[in-house]
Amino acid sequence: MARFTLPRDVYHGKGALEELKNLEGKRAIICVGGGSMKRGGFLQKAEEYLKEAGFEVKLFEGIESDPSVDTVMRGAKVMEEFQPDWIVAMGGGSPIDAAKAMWIKYEYPDITFEDMCKVFALPKLRNKAKFCAISSTSGTATEVTAFSIITDYEKGTKYPIADFNITPDVAIVDPTLAETMPKKLVAHTGMDALTHAIEAYVSTAHDPYTDACAIHAIEMIQANLIKSYGGDMEARDAMHDAQCLAGMAFSNASLGIVHSMAHKTGAVFADYGAHIIHGAANAMYLPKVIAYNAADPEAKKRYAVIADYMHLAGTTDDEKVASLIAEVRHMNDELNIPHCIKNYGPDSYPTEQGFVPEEVFKERLAGIAERAIGDACTLTNPRKPTQEEMEKVLTACYYDLDIDF
């Protein structure tokens, strides 16, 4: 038996934000990030709509990118004091992910972060509050997923919280909010969405429901991401729907080792100023993981199906897999995303700070590989990597090497 879980309601299309007027309750807390929602006037609109619905409203602002355990605990304390019956998370993946974790702690004040991270083992939520997620970026799809990613900066690693309990009650997918995204964010979130869809399609937990969402998302992303990056707002709007479909797929089929590695490399080099943004990590790692997983016959067939839907060249499955890898690399080139960790830094990617020295990567490789193997996303990868294999894949991701095994 399989399970397919989505929010009770998904409101999508321009003007969907106004649906906040129809929520029912007494107190709502709005959790937001660094200020883009306020600069665009969307936070003010959300607050007005909730007040029009009769809510007392409190703001929790300033949630950082890749939110920390400390931020989660601080937000939960504010919730405990305010006692909201609706939690409204607004922005990119970071504020929504953080608010999901705050929600757990708010409902169960004695729960530890370690207990929160036990896969599909959370106690029942919605005893105190319901959850509404409003996405402003076109990638994470956390507005429809059973996942939250929280960073423990002391350990230098990201932890996925995975449980159907944290699937939002209401998702608002209003593309107007995404039209203000800067180009780099368009690129990173878009490749994150593509990775979600591809990994969900080859996941060992895929089913006909997730397949349908994943394949259509892939088609939409191929047709619209590069145009969106170039400033085409119709394509930007289409990407907002595409990433949500990809989220529906991976929330129910889970992911694979692209995400396992991205979770474990994102913050591990922060002491060198190299914070590898999640979407960029996925974009760099995806071609290597396709090559690694294609050694599994079933995965190879499914990658070939993806290539067919993308109208890529090839008559054999091997040729189609090679075309898929080439297409992902081409998209990275068009989006100005480097192909490997070694090139992720100010020399070739001047928008980023710091870089990962070769000797530091080698020194930390074994630990990163071990933690990636233990990541929840590894459970549904088509191949189960050994320590040696994971180190080999990570090394290929550092140097941009071909994988042949």
XYZ file of C-alpha atoms in Angstrom:
405
model
C 0.000 0.000 0.000
C 1.199 3.531 -0.809
C 0.081 6.903 0.502
C -0.397 10.178 -1.383
C -0.838 13.202 0.887
C -1.315 16.849 -0.091
C -2.618 19.961 1.699
C -6.381 20.001 2.205
C -6.578 22.985 -0.171
C -4.147 24.370 -2.757
C -5.111 27.827 -4.019
C -3.156 28.793 -7.128
C -3.059 31.550 -9.713
C -2.706 35.297 -9.518
C -4.642 36.774 -6.626
C -4.647 33.545 -4.628
C -3.122 35.396 -1.655
C -6.534 36.935 -1.029
C -7.767 33.505 0.119
C -6.358 34.446 3.538
C -9.598 36.398 4.013
C -11.444 33.100 4.286
C -9.408 31.507 7.083
C -11.281 31.134 10.359
C -9.701 31.638 13.755
C -8.700 34.123 16.442
C -4.922 34.562 16.351
C -2.486 34.135 13.469
C 1.281 34.427 13.487
C 3.007 35.239 10.177
C 6.530 33.839 9.831
C 8.683 35.551 7.192
C 12.289 35.921 6.131
C 14.642 38.767 5.416
C 12.324 41.449 4.066
C 11.509 40.724 0.414
C 7.860 40.070 1.245
C 7.655 43.425 3.033
C 9.464 45.303 0.238
C 7.042 43.868 -2.299
C 4.029 44.778 -0.171
C 2.946 41.137 0.131
C 3.439 40.922 3.890
C 1.258 43.982 4.419
C -1.451 42.476 2.196
C -1.351 39.192 4.081
C -1.653 40.994 7.391
C -4.574 43.075 6.105
C -6.408 40.021 4.756
C -6.042 38.177 8.055
C -7.252 41.176 10.046
C -10.199 41.459 7.668
C -10.984 37.833 8.563
C -11.063 38.829 12.242
C -7.620 37.655 13.363
C -5.281 39.228 15.854
C -1.967 39.094 13.966
C 1.621 38.819 15.179
C 4.731 38.887 12.967
C 7.834 36.763 13.395
C 10.355 38.296 10.993
C 13.975 37.791 10.039
C 14.145 34.021 9.483
C 17.497 33.452 7.835
C 18.363 31.405 4.764
C 18.954 27.801 5.823
C 17.251 28.363 9.191
C 18.995 27.228 12.336
C 17.884 25.137 15.274
C 18.204 28.278 17.428
C 15.768 30.187 15.198
C 13.289 27.320 15.418
C 13.426 27.287 19.208
C 13.120 31.069 19.410
C 10.090 31.094 17.115
C 8.404 28.284 19.037
C 8.786 30.295 22.230
C 7.049 33.278 20.606
C 4.244 30.987 19.475
C 3.889 29.552 22.971
C 3.446 33.102 24.301
C 1.039 34.256 21.564
C -0.973 31.007 21.262
C -1.924 31.233 17.564
C -4.529 28.931 16.085
C -3.124 29.556 12.588
C 0.548 29.632 11.603
C 1.022 31.429 8.286
C 4.475 30.936 6.767
C 5.324 33.224 3.883
C 8.336 33.426 1.579
C 10.865 30.955 0.235
C 11.671 27.529 1.565
C 13.547 28.819 4.598
C 10.744 30.614 6.486
C 8.247 27.878 5.626
C 10.614 25.108 6.719
C 11.449 26.982 9.917
C 7.772 27.585 10.699
C 7.010 23.876 10.240
C 9.636 22.995 12.838
C 8.402 25.777 15.148
C 4.906 24.313 14.809
C 6.092 20.946 16.111
C 7.843 22.531 19.092
C 4.843 24.788 19.775
C 2.487 21.815 19.920
C 4.915 19.671 21.938
C 7.131 21.989 24.050
C 9.120 19.099 25.554
C 10.114 17.519 22.241
C 13.822 17.655 21.377
C 15.236 18.541 17.972
C 16.674 15.031 17.775
C 13.197 13.559 18.258
C 11.792 15.905 15.617
C 14.266 14.455 13.113
C 13.156 10.847 13.547
C 11.710 9.935 10.165
C 7.890 9.736 10.092
C 7.708 9.455 13.872
C 6.144 12.756 14.944
C 3.134 12.848 17.256
C -0.153 14.145 15.882
C -0.229 17.897 15.201
C -3.135 20.372 14.903
C -3.984 20.233 18.570
C -3.212 23.948 18.869
C -2.882 25.334 15.343
C -3.312 24.751 11.631
C -0.720 25.710 9.044
C -0.911 27.840 5.888
C 2.118 28.071 3.581
C 2.561 30.797 0.956
C 5.466 30.268 -1.437
C 7.363 33.186 -2.965
C 10.068 31.172 -4.747
C 9.734 28.504 -7.408
C 11.752 25.561 -6.179
C 11.418 24.089 -2.715
C 7.640 23.409 -2.929
C 7.663 23.130 0.843
C 4.151 24.587 0.752
C 2.878 21.130 -0.274
C 5.453 18.790 1.239
C 5.949 16.651 4.318
C 9.519 17.915 4.733
C 11.448 20.647 6.516
C 15.202 21.241 6.334
C 16.863 22.750 9.408
C 20.584 23.481 9.814
C 22.636 22.683 12.892
C 25.499 25.136 12.440
C 27.471 23.699 15.359
C 27.645 20.370 13.520
C 27.828 21.959 10.075
C 25.017 19.835 8.643
C 21.393 20.054 7.536
C 18.747 17.743 8.925
C 15.545 16.842 7.093
C 12.415 16.562 9.192
C 10.097 14.159 7.383
C 6.533 13.426 8.449
C 3.126 13.733 6.788
C 1.975 15.605 9.916
C 3.848 18.718 8.751
C 2.155 18.836 5.355
C 0.415 22.236 5.441
C -3.355 22.447 5.715
C -3.536 25.215 3.122
C -1.067 26.089 0.360
C -1.251 29.368 -1.534
C 0.662 29.304 -4.819
C 0.340 32.856 -6.134
C 2.844 33.494 -8.957
C 2.757 37.245 -8.366
C 5.011 36.714 -5.341
C 7.609 34.909 -7.463
C 7.846 37.618 -10.103
C 10.180 39.638 -7.865
C 12.827 36.898 -7.581
C 16.391 37.915 -8.560
C 17.963 35.971 -11.446
C 20.290 33.872 -9.298
C 17.368 32.732 -7.173
C 15.382 31.858 -10.306
C 18.274 29.640 -11.423
C 18.867 27.902 -8.102
C 15.235 27.290 -7.209
C 14.458 26.115 -10.728
C 17.195 23.489 -10.705
C 16.085 22.455 -7.229
C 12.619 21.826 -8.687
C 14.047 19.836 -11.604
C 16.043 17.712 -9.178
C 12.926 17.099 -7.082
C 11.016 15.848 -10.098
C 13.796 13.650 -11.512
C 14.668 12.112 -8.145
C 10.990 11.456 -7.388
C 10.522 9.725 -10.739
C 13.370 7.258 -10.140
C 12.743 6.878 -6.392
C 12.098 3.367 -5.144
C 8.884 4.728 -3.601
C 7.425 6.146 -6.827
C 3.911 5.228 -7.914
C 1.525 6.261 -10.728
C 0.355 9.320 -8.774
C 3.854 10.662 -8.155
C 4.986 9.728 -11.672
C 2.289 11.890 -13.238
C 3.252 14.937 -11.187
C 6.984 14.401 -11.717
C 6.886 13.964 -15.488
C 4.629 16.959 -16.104
C 6.805 19.080 -13.813
C 9.910 18.053 -15.792
C 8.245 19.016 -19.068
C 7.160 22.394 -17.680
C 10.579 23.140 -16.191
C 12.390 22.295 -19.431
C 10.021 24.583 -21.332
C 10.068 27.512 -18.915
C 13.086 27.706 -16.593
C 15.606 29.303 -18.948
C 12.942 31.696 -20.258
C 12.064 32.609 -16.678
C 15.740 33.242 -15.955
C 15.755 35.591 -18.941
C 12.881 37.634 -17.528
C 9.841 36.108 -19.251
C 7.076 36.576 -16.682
C 4.674 34.100 -18.281
C 7.404 31.487 -17.949
C 8.039 32.664 -14.369
C 4.369 32.071 -13.563
C 4.474 28.615 -15.167
C 7.546 27.718 -13.103
C 5.624 28.473 -9.924
C 3.120 25.768 -10.818
C 5.828 23.401 -12.088
C 7.780 23.498 -8.848
C 4.597 22.811 -6.884
C 3.871 19.723 -8.998
C 7.447 18.555 -8.410
C 6.844 19.025 -4.693
C 3.706 16.917 -4.811
C 5.775 14.177 -6.429
C 8.729 14.147 -4.058
C 6.715 14.696 -0.899
C 5.112 11.326 -1.560
C 7.881 9.449 -3.405
C 10.783 11.018 -1.494
C 14.155 11.797 -3.097
C 17.650 10.380 -3.543
C 21.320 10.990 -2.936
C 21.506 14.282 -4.824
C 19.638 15.717 -1.873
C 21.514 13.588 0.648
C 24.795 15.105 -0.544
C 23.356 18.609 -0.826
C 22.113 18.422 2.772
C 25.527 17.376 4.041
C 27.699 19.763 2.008
C 25.631 22.944 2.261
C 27.058 24.220 5.548
C 30.032 21.947 6.209
C 32.488 24.395 4.614
C 30.993 27.501 6.210
C 34.175 28.087 8.204
C 35.856 28.834 4.860
C 33.076 31.201 3.842
C 31.741 28.649 1.359
C 28.059 28.166 1.951
C 26.880 26.027 -0.967
C 23.341 27.143 -1.760
C 20.989 24.167 -1.870
C 19.709 24.641 -5.413
C 23.202 25.144 -6.794
C 24.394 21.997 -5.006
C 21.552 19.996 -6.558
C 22.331 21.377 -9.994
C 26.010 20.438 -9.710
C 25.421 16.975 -8.267
C 22.471 15.825 -10.396
C 24.449 14.786 -13.521
C 26.865 12.719 -11.410
C 24.074 10.942 -9.567
C 22.227 10.160 -12.800
C 25.408 8.503 -14.065
C 25.831 6.570 -10.806
C 22.205 5.438 -10.551
C 22.006 4.442 -14.209
C 24.021 1.326 -13.339
C 20.743 0.068 -11.878
C 18.688 -1.359 -14.791
C 15.326 -0.074 -13.549
C 16.698 3.412 -12.874
C 18.280 3.485 -16.344
C 14.903 2.700 -17.931
C 13.214 5.454 -15.973
C 15.898 8.022 -16.831
C 15.376 7.024 -20.493
C 11.639 7.710 -20.119
C 12.461 11.168 -18.763
C 14.709 11.770 -21.781
C 11.860 10.756 -24.094
C 9.463 13.213 -22.471
C 12.128 15.903 -22.839
C 12.503 14.983 -26.546
C 16.225 14.291 -26.185
C 18.355 12.305 -28.614
C 19.047 8.582 -28.385
C 17.755 5.228 -29.532
C 19.115 3.084 -26.676
C 18.639 3.636 -22.960
C 22.363 4.339 -22.587
C 22.215 7.025 -25.263
C 19.146 8.574 -23.676
C 20.789 8.684 -20.240
C 23.825 10.404 -21.796
C 21.500 12.935 -23.446
C 19.736 13.598 -20.145
C 23.050 14.260 -18.408
C 24.097 16.571 -21.243
C 20.787 18.444 -21.045
C 21.137 19.062 -17.297
C 24.679 20.352 -17.831
C 23.441 22.569 -20.670
C 20.766 24.031 -18.410
C 23.414 24.746 -15.764
C 25.481 26.571 -18.386
C 22.481 28.648 -19.458
C 21.767 29.492 -15.820
C 25.407 30.345 -14.986
C 25.712 27.573 -12.403
C 29.164 25.917 -12.151
C 29.557 22.183 -12.693
C 31.455 21.290 -9.549
C 32.293 22.287 -5.987
C 35.859 23.248 -6.933
C 34.500 25.968 -9.206
C 31.910 27.188 -6.725
C 33.457 30.361 -5.430
C 34.425 33.938 -6.234
C 36.756 33.045 -9.125
C 34.163 31.538 -11.451
C 30.998 32.329 -9.513
C 31.560 35.870 -8.283
C 28.219 36.227 -6.511
C 29.406 33.774 -3.834
C 31.857 34.277 -1.001
C 34.685 31.874 -0.272
C 35.555 28.587 -1.868
C 36.285 25.022 -0.801
C 40.032 24.263 -0.792
C 41.001 20.865 -2.182
C 42.808 19.770 0.963
C 39.794 20.675 3.138
C 37.444 18.724 0.892
C 39.688 15.657 1.071
C 40.016 15.949 4.835
C 36.240 16.073 5.342
C 35.212 13.711 2.545
C 34.812 10.552 4.642
C 32.641 12.278 7.230
C 30.443 13.932 4.595
C 29.981 10.601 2.814
C 29.064 8.819 6.043
C 26.480 11.448 6.956
C 25.059 11.466 3.413
C 24.565 7.700 3.557
C 22.635 8.207 6.791
C 20.415 10.939 5.322
C 16.729 10.065 5.022
C 16.748 10.702 1.263
C 19.250 7.881 0.710
C 16.591 5.351 1.708
C 14.720 5.756 -1.588
C 17.676 6.183 -3.940
C 17.725 3.499 -6.680
C 21.176 2.324 -5.570
C 22.350 1.978 -1.983
C 25.869 3.434 -1.973
C 28.689 2.042 0.096
C 31.061 4.387 1.888
C 33.561 3.967 -0.967
C 30.941 4.642 -3.629
C 29.592 7.728 -1.875
C 33.105 9.119 -1.560
C 33.641 8.456 -5.266
C 30.458 10.287 -6.236
C 31.313 13.230 -3.982
C 34.813 13.376 -5.446
C 33.309 13.500 -8.941
C 31.112 16.375 -7.738
C 34.153 18.236 -6.445
C 36.328 17.886 -9.565
C 33.625 17.446 -12.255
C 34.777 13.919 -13.092
C 32.940 11.323 -15.138
C 31.466 8.395 -13.207
C 31.817 4.925 -14.640
C 30.807 2.129 -12.269
